[in-house]
mmCIF file of C-alpha atoms in Angstrom:
data_model
loop_
_atom_site.group_PDB
_atom_site.id
_atom_site.type_symbol
_atom_site.label_atom_id
_atom_site.label_comp_id
_atom_site.label_asym_id
_atom_site.label_seq_id
_atom_site.Cartn_x
_atom_site.Cartn_y
_atom_site.Cartn_z
ATOM 1 C CA UNK A 8 12.099 -14.572 -9.120
ATOM 2 C CA UNK A 9 8.227 -14.266 -9.211
ATOM 3 C CA UNK A 10 6.789 -11.325 -7.492
ATOM 4 C CA UNK A 11 3.943 -11.611 -4.930
ATOM 5 C CA UNK A 12 1.073 -13.548 -6.240
ATOM 6 C CA UNK A 13 -2.604 -12.913 -5.392
ATOM 7 C CA UNK A 14 -5.743 -14.861 -6.745
ATOM 8 C CA UNK A 15 -8.060 -14.518 -7.622
ATOM 9 C CA UNK A 16 -7.630 -11.077 -9.346
ATOM 10 C CA UNK A 17 -11.417 -10.412 -9.300
ATOM 11 C CA UNK A 18 -13.879 -11.937 -6.914
ATOM 12 C CA UNK A 19 -17.811 -11.574 -7.048
ATOM 13 C CA UNK A 20 -19.778 -12.636 -4.089
ATOM 14 C CA UNK A 21 -23.640 -12.040 -3.084
ATOM 15 C CA UNK A 22 -24.333 -10.787 0.340
ATOM 16 C CA UNK A 23 -23.979 -13.355 3.045
ATOM 17 C CA UNK A 24 -21.566 -15.608 1.135
ATOM 18 C CA UNK A 25 -17.788 -15.962 2.131
ATOM 19 C CA UNK A 26 -14.845 -14.669 0.338
ATOM 20 C CA UNK A 27 -11.312 -16.238 0.327
ATOM 21 C CA UNK A 28 -8.442 -14.277 -0.852
ATOM 22 C CA UNK A 29 -5.032 -15.903 -1.508
ATOM 23 C CA UNK A 30 -1.428 -14.423 -1.178
ATOM 24 C CA UNK A 31 1.671 -16.194 -2.196
ATOM 25 C CA UNK A 32 4.691 -14.200 -0.879
ATOM 26 C CA UNK A 33 7.921 -13.752 -2.918
ATOM 27 C CA UNK A 34 10.387 -16.364 -2.566
ATOM 28 C CA UNK A 35 12.293 -16.038 0.726
ATOM 29 C CA UNK A 36 9.894 -13.731 2.294
ATOM 30 C CA UNK A 37 8.267 -14.842 5.693
ATOM 31 C CA UNK A 38 6.294 -11.620 6.474
ATOM 32 C CA UNK A 39 2.937 -11.062 5.005
ATOM 33 C CA UNK A 40 0.732 -8.030 5.133
ATOM 34 C CA UNK A 41 -2.995 -7.253 4.092
ATOM 35 C CA UNK A 42 -4.259 -3.848 3.163
ATOM 36 C CA UNK A 43 -7.734 -2.769 1.965
ATOM 37 C CA UNK A 44 -8.270 0.004 -0.414
ATOM 38 C CA UNK A 45 -11.838 1.314 -0.391
ATOM 39 C CA UNK A 46 -12.996 3.573 -3.315
ATOM 40 C CA UNK A 47 -11.552 6.955 -3.252
ATOM 41 C CA UNK A 48 -9.344 6.025 -0.194
ATOM 42 C CA UNK A 49 -5.902 5.132 0.383
ATOM 43 C CA UNK A 50 -4.678 1.661 1.448
ATOM 44 C CA UNK A 51 -5.438 0.918 5.039
ATOM 45 C CA UNK A 52 -3.403 -1.710 7.048
ATOM 46 C CA UNK A 53 -5.344 -4.835 8.147
ATOM 47 C CA UNK A 54 -2.951 -7.334 9.411
ATOM 48 C CA UNK A 55 0.649 -8.527 9.710
ATOM 49 C CA UNK A 56 1.551 -12.147 9.847
ATOM 50 C CA UNK A 57 4.620 -14.237 10.015
ATOM 51 C CA UNK A 58 4.602 -17.987 9.348
ATOM 52 C CA UNK A 59 1.751 -19.427 11.606
ATOM 53 C CA UNK A 60 1.626 -16.288 13.655
ATOM 54 C CA UNK A 61 -0.473 -13.073 13.670
ATOM 55 C CA UNK A 62 1.941 -10.278 14.590
ATOM 56 C CA UNK A 63 -0.337 -7.423 14.530
ATOM 57 C CA UNK A 64 -4.108 -7.329 13.669
ATOM 58 C CA UNK A 65 -4.953 -3.877 14.850
ATOM 59 C CA UNK A 66 -6.399 -2.879 11.436
ATOM 60 C CA UNK A 67 -8.793 -5.949 11.198
ATOM 61 C CA UNK A 68 -12.506 -5.363 11.652
ATOM 62 C CA UNK A 69 -13.527 -7.267 14.885
ATOM 63 C CA UNK A 70 -15.962 -9.410 13.179
ATOM 64 C CA UNK A 71 -16.285 -11.602 10.026
ATOM 65 C CA UNK A 72 -12.673 -11.092 9.038
ATOM 66 C CA UNK A 73 -9.732 -13.488 9.636
ATOM 67 C CA UNK A 74 -6.317 -14.226 8.381
ATOM 68 C CA UNK A 75 -3.905 -17.015 8.455
ATOM 69 C CA UNK A 76 -0.390 -17.740 7.090
ATOM 70 C CA UNK A 77 0.230 -21.463 7.597
ATOM 71 C CA UNK A 78 3.519 -23.260 7.567
ATOM 72 C CA UNK A 79 2.949 -24.458 3.977
ATOM 73 C CA UNK A 80 0.956 -22.720 1.336
ATOM 74 C CA UNK A 81 -0.310 -19.112 0.727
ATOM 75 C CA UNK A 82 -1.692 -16.690 3.323
ATOM 76 C CA UNK A 83 -5.522 -16.551 3.413
ATOM 77 C CA UNK A 84 -7.726 -13.541 4.179
ATOM 78 C CA UNK A 85 -11.183 -14.842 4.820
ATOM 79 C CA UNK A 86 -14.419 -12.708 4.932
ATOM 80 C CA UNK A 87 -17.556 -14.206 6.133
ATOM 81 C CA UNK A 88 -20.976 -13.273 5.470
ATOM 82 C CA UNK A 89 -19.942 -10.577 3.192
ATOM 83 C CA UNK A 90 -21.798 -7.129 3.066
ATOM 84 C CA UNK A 91 -21.742 -4.430 0.336
ATOM 85 C CA UNK A 92 -19.349 -2.328 2.413
ATOM 86 C CA UNK A 93 -16.693 -5.200 1.895
ATOM 87 C CA UNK A 94 -16.370 -4.270 -1.797
ATOM 88 C CA UNK A 95 -12.964 -3.145 -2.213
ATOM 89 C CA UNK A 96 -9.372 -3.947 -3.556
ATOM 90 C CA UNK A 97 -7.453 -6.068 -1.127
ATOM 91 C CA UNK A 98 -3.579 -5.939 -1.533
ATOM 92 C CA UNK A 99 -1.136 -8.348 0.035
ATOM 93 C CA UNK A 100 2.564 -7.321 0.555
ATOM 94 C CA UNK A 101 5.405 -9.408 1.576
ATOM 95 C CA UNK A 102 9.064 -8.764 3.145
ATOM 96 C CA UNK A 103 12.125 -10.589 4.143
ATOM 97 C CA UNK A 104 12.064 -8.835 7.385
ATOM 98 C CA UNK A 105 12.538 -5.123 8.311
ATOM 99 C CA UNK A 106 13.169 -4.481 4.489
ATOM 100 C CA UNK A 107 10.855 -3.134 1.758
ATOM 101 C CA UNK A 108 7.388 -4.428 1.379
ATOM 102 C CA UNK A 109 6.532 -5.810 -2.164
ATOM 103 C CA UNK A 110 3.174 -5.555 -3.174
ATOM 104 C CA UNK A 111 0.917 -7.998 -5.230
ATOM 105 C CA UNK A 112 -1.639 -6.858 -7.915
ATOM 106 C CA UNK A 113 -4.635 -7.168 -5.613
ATOM 107 C CA UNK A 114 -7.886 -8.804 -5.511
ATOM 108 C CA UNK A 115 -10.782 -6.760 -6.455
ATOM 109 C CA UNK A 116 -14.006 -7.975 -4.432
ATOM 110 C CA UNK A 117 -17.365 -7.062 -5.535
ATOM 111 C CA UNK A 118 -20.270 -7.895 -3.426
ATOM 112 C CA UNK A 119 -23.686 -7.936 -5.149
ATOM 113 C CA UNK B 28 -2.615 8.183 15.901
ATOM 114 C CA UNK B 29 -0.444 8.580 12.928
ATOM 115 C CA UNK B 30 -1.592 10.049 9.692
ATOM 116 C CA UNK B 31 -0.403 11.117 6.162
ATOM 117 C CA UNK B 32 -2.133 13.774 4.209
ATOM 118 C CA UNK B 33 -1.494 14.266 0.442
ATOM 119 C CA UNK B 34 -2.892 17.067 -1.853
ATOM 120 C CA UNK B 35 -6.116 16.179 -3.656
ATOM 121 C CA UNK B 36 -5.992 15.073 -7.101
ATOM 122 C CA UNK B 37 -6.122 14.670 -9.975
ATOM 123 C CA UNK B 38 -3.170 16.663 -11.019
ATOM 124 C CA UNK B 39 -2.988 17.351 -14.728
ATOM 125 C CA UNK B 40 0.326 18.627 -16.288
ATOM 126 C CA UNK B 41 1.858 18.877 -19.738
ATOM 127 C CA UNK B 42 4.810 16.762 -20.595
ATOM 128 C CA UNK B 43 8.072 18.145 -19.549
ATOM 129 C CA UNK B 44 6.464 20.272 -16.605
ATOM 130 C CA UNK B 45 7.844 20.549 -13.161
ATOM 131 C CA UNK B 46 5.985 18.337 -10.725
ATOM 132 C CA UNK B 47 5.440 18.732 -6.824
ATOM 133 C CA UNK B 48 3.071 16.560 -4.972
ATOM 134 C CA UNK B 49 2.649 17.641 -1.278
ATOM 135 C CA UNK B 50 2.790 15.373 1.560
ATOM 136 C CA UNK B 51 2.592 16.014 5.401
ATOM 137 C CA UNK B 52 2.397 13.601 8.075
ATOM 138 C CA UNK B 53 1.590 13.358 11.892
ATOM 139 C CA UNK B 54 3.348 10.838 13.831
ATOM 140 C CA UNK B 55 4.096 10.052 17.551
ATOM 141 C CA UNK B 56 7.690 8.981 16.830
ATOM 142 C CA UNK B 57 10.315 9.206 14.168
ATOM 143 C CA UNK B 58 9.024 7.226 11.271
ATOM 144 C CA UNK B 59 10.509 6.241 7.864
ATOM 145 C CA UNK B 60 8.749 7.975 4.939
ATOM 146 C CA UNK B 61 7.971 6.465 1.646
ATOM 147 C CA UNK B 62 6.518 7.230 -1.798
ATOM 148 C CA UNK B 63 4.796 4.553 -3.785
ATOM 149 C CA UNK B 64 3.432 4.518 -7.242
ATOM 150 C CA UNK B 65 0.658 2.410 -8.658
ATOM 151 C CA UNK B 66 0.028 2.024 -12.294
ATOM 152 C CA UNK B 67 -3.484 1.007 -13.577
ATOM 153 C CA UNK B 68 -4.357 -2.584 -12.584
ATOM 154 C CA UNK B 69 -1.078 -3.228 -10.714
ATOM 155 C CA UNK B 70 0.014 -3.394 -7.244
ATOM 156 C CA UNK B 71 2.154 -0.439 -5.479
ATOM 157 C CA UNK B 72 5.699 -0.128 -6.248
ATOM 158 C CA UNK B 73 8.242 1.428 -3.946
ATOM 159 C CA UNK B 74 9.439 4.700 -5.679
ATOM 160 C CA UNK B 75 11.739 6.093 -3.020
ATOM 161 C CA UNK B 76 12.197 6.299 0.803
ATOM 162 C CA UNK B 77 13.957 8.279 3.473
ATOM 163 C CA UNK B 78 14.656 6.903 6.989
ATOM 164 C CA UNK B 79 15.645 9.886 9.069
ATOM 165 C CA UNK B 80 15.426 13.780 9.064
ATOM 166 C CA UNK B 81 17.213 15.573 6.186
ATOM 167 C CA UNK B 82 17.602 12.422 4.098
ATOM 168 C CA UNK B 83 16.818 12.736 0.462
ATOM 169 C CA UNK B 84 15.282 9.734 -1.382
ATOM 170 C CA UNK B 85 15.577 9.669 -5.225
ATOM 171 C CA UNK B 86 14.756 7.211 -8.049
ATOM 172 C CA UNK B 87 13.949 7.558 -11.719
ATOM 173 C CA UNK B 88 14.229 11.456 -11.496
ATOM 174 C CA UNK B 89 11.975 11.698 -8.587
ATOM 175 C CA UNK B 90 13.146 13.190 -5.331
ATOM 176 C CA UNK B 91 11.858 13.754 -1.915
ATOM 177 C CA UNK B 92 13.455 15.301 1.249
ATOM 178 C CA UNK B 93 12.494 14.224 4.799
ATOM 179 C CA UNK B 94 11.779 17.692 6.579
ATOM 180 C CA UNK B 95 11.180 17.089 10.208
ATOM 181 C CA UNK B 96 10.596 20.751 11.044
ATOM 182 C CA UNK B 97 7.703 21.029 8.575
ATOM 183 C CA UNK B 98 6.682 17.183 8.943
ATOM 184 C CA UNK B 99 6.762 16.973 5.160
ATOM 185 C CA UNK B 100 8.009 14.725 2.425
ATOM 186 C CA UNK B 101 7.040 16.392 -0.861
ATOM 187 C CA UNK B 102 7.674 14.546 -4.174
ATOM 188 C CA UNK B 103 9.256 16.518 -7.069
ATOM 189 C CA UNK B 104 10.426 15.802 -10.507
ATOM 190 C CA UNK B 105 11.921 18.263 -12.918
ATOM 191 C CA UNK B 106 10.601 17.133 -16.185
ATOM 192 C CA UNK B 107 7.568 14.666 -16.199
ATOM 193 C CA UNK B 108 6.765 12.151 -18.993
ATOM 194 C CA UNK B 109 3.514 10.707 -20.249
ATOM 195 C CA UNK B 110 4.733 7.420 -18.729
ATOM 196 C CA UNK B 111 4.781 9.012 -15.286
ATOM 197 C CA UNK B 112 0.853 9.025 -15.266
ATOM 198 C CA UNK B 113 -0.181 6.928 -12.131
ATOM 199 C CA UNK B 114 -1.458 7.184 -8.678
ATOM 200 C CA UNK B 115 1.330 8.318 -6.037
ATOM 201 C CA UNK B 116 0.967 7.363 -2.423
ATOM 202 C CA UNK B 117 2.928 8.889 0.525
ATOM 203 C CA UNK B 118 3.345 6.476 3.505
ATOM 204 C CA UNK B 119 5.088 6.016 6.748
ATOM 205 C CA UNK B 120 6.265 3.248 9.062
ATOM 206 C CA UNK B 121 8.356 2.709 12.013
ATOM 207 C CA UNK B 122 10.780 0.295 10.399
ATOM 208 C CA UNK B 123 12.610 0.284 7.110
ATOM 209 C CA UNK B 124 9.297 -0.816 5.457
ATOM 210 C CA UNK B 125 8.771 -4.162 6.756
ATOM 211 C CA UNK B 126 7.903 -5.759 10.060
ATOM 212 C CA UNK B 127 5.387 -2.986 10.428
ATOM 213 C CA UNK B 128 2.240 -1.877 8.706
ATOM 214 C CA UNK B 129 2.541 1.120 6.457
ATOM 215 C CA UNK B 130 0.217 4.193 6.999
ATOM 216 C CA UNK B 131 -0.773 5.638 3.692
ATOM 217 C CA UNK B 132 -2.123 8.866 2.262
ATOM 218 C CA UNK B 133 -5.252 8.927 0.034
ATOM 219 C CA UNK B 134 -3.138 8.947 -2.968
ATOM 220 C CA UNK B 135 -2.711 11.626 -5.714
ATOM 221 C CA UNK B 136 -3.757 10.799 -9.445
ATOM 222 C CA UNK B 137 -1.263 12.311 -11.802
ATOM 223 C CA UNK B 138 -2.079 12.789 -15.434
ATOM 224 C CA UNK B 139 0.487 13.935 -17.879
ATOM 225 C CA UNK B 140 -0.689 15.112 -21.181
ATOM 226 C CA UNK B 141 1.513 14.903 -24.369
#
């Protein structure tokens, strides 16, 4: 049973470009979570999604950030017009419901 | 709001030493508490958890007890190995770990020297 998959593992963007991060949950998991880890910081919760629904986006920045989890395909975290402060590791996790969250290896975003 | 505070790292120990990593929390309700471990270049893995006061979580020789009176969940291991070198995160949530975002501490980098 494959774990949570994230791609790309490393992403480099120039200021003003768009970044798209993908997350494929574990088989049988319908809940997806996105977290951001800034340098020297712990993980900060961003958003919690179920299939086709955003359940909690209390940790998402108000502008430029969006997330989706369509009926088919991976969850996408989209960052428009990236700035240097967006450079971080972005982790996705999935769960079957109220059970344990399983984490992916992360995408390391560097904004030049 | 809720928060988790961990001891600052890095923590450097010799192999077979006793380990304690302190974790305290502030919460408005009665959360579940977790310890996650992150090895270099990898995602987080759940190490252990406790869902109510006085519960003890344990795994791979690590233990932590949910102390409501001191709002603490300190991680301990009696004899550490080089392979325990990693970053350890304390976290809380109001579910069993899913269906709710986790609130993490900043992490403690543990280095075990042979």
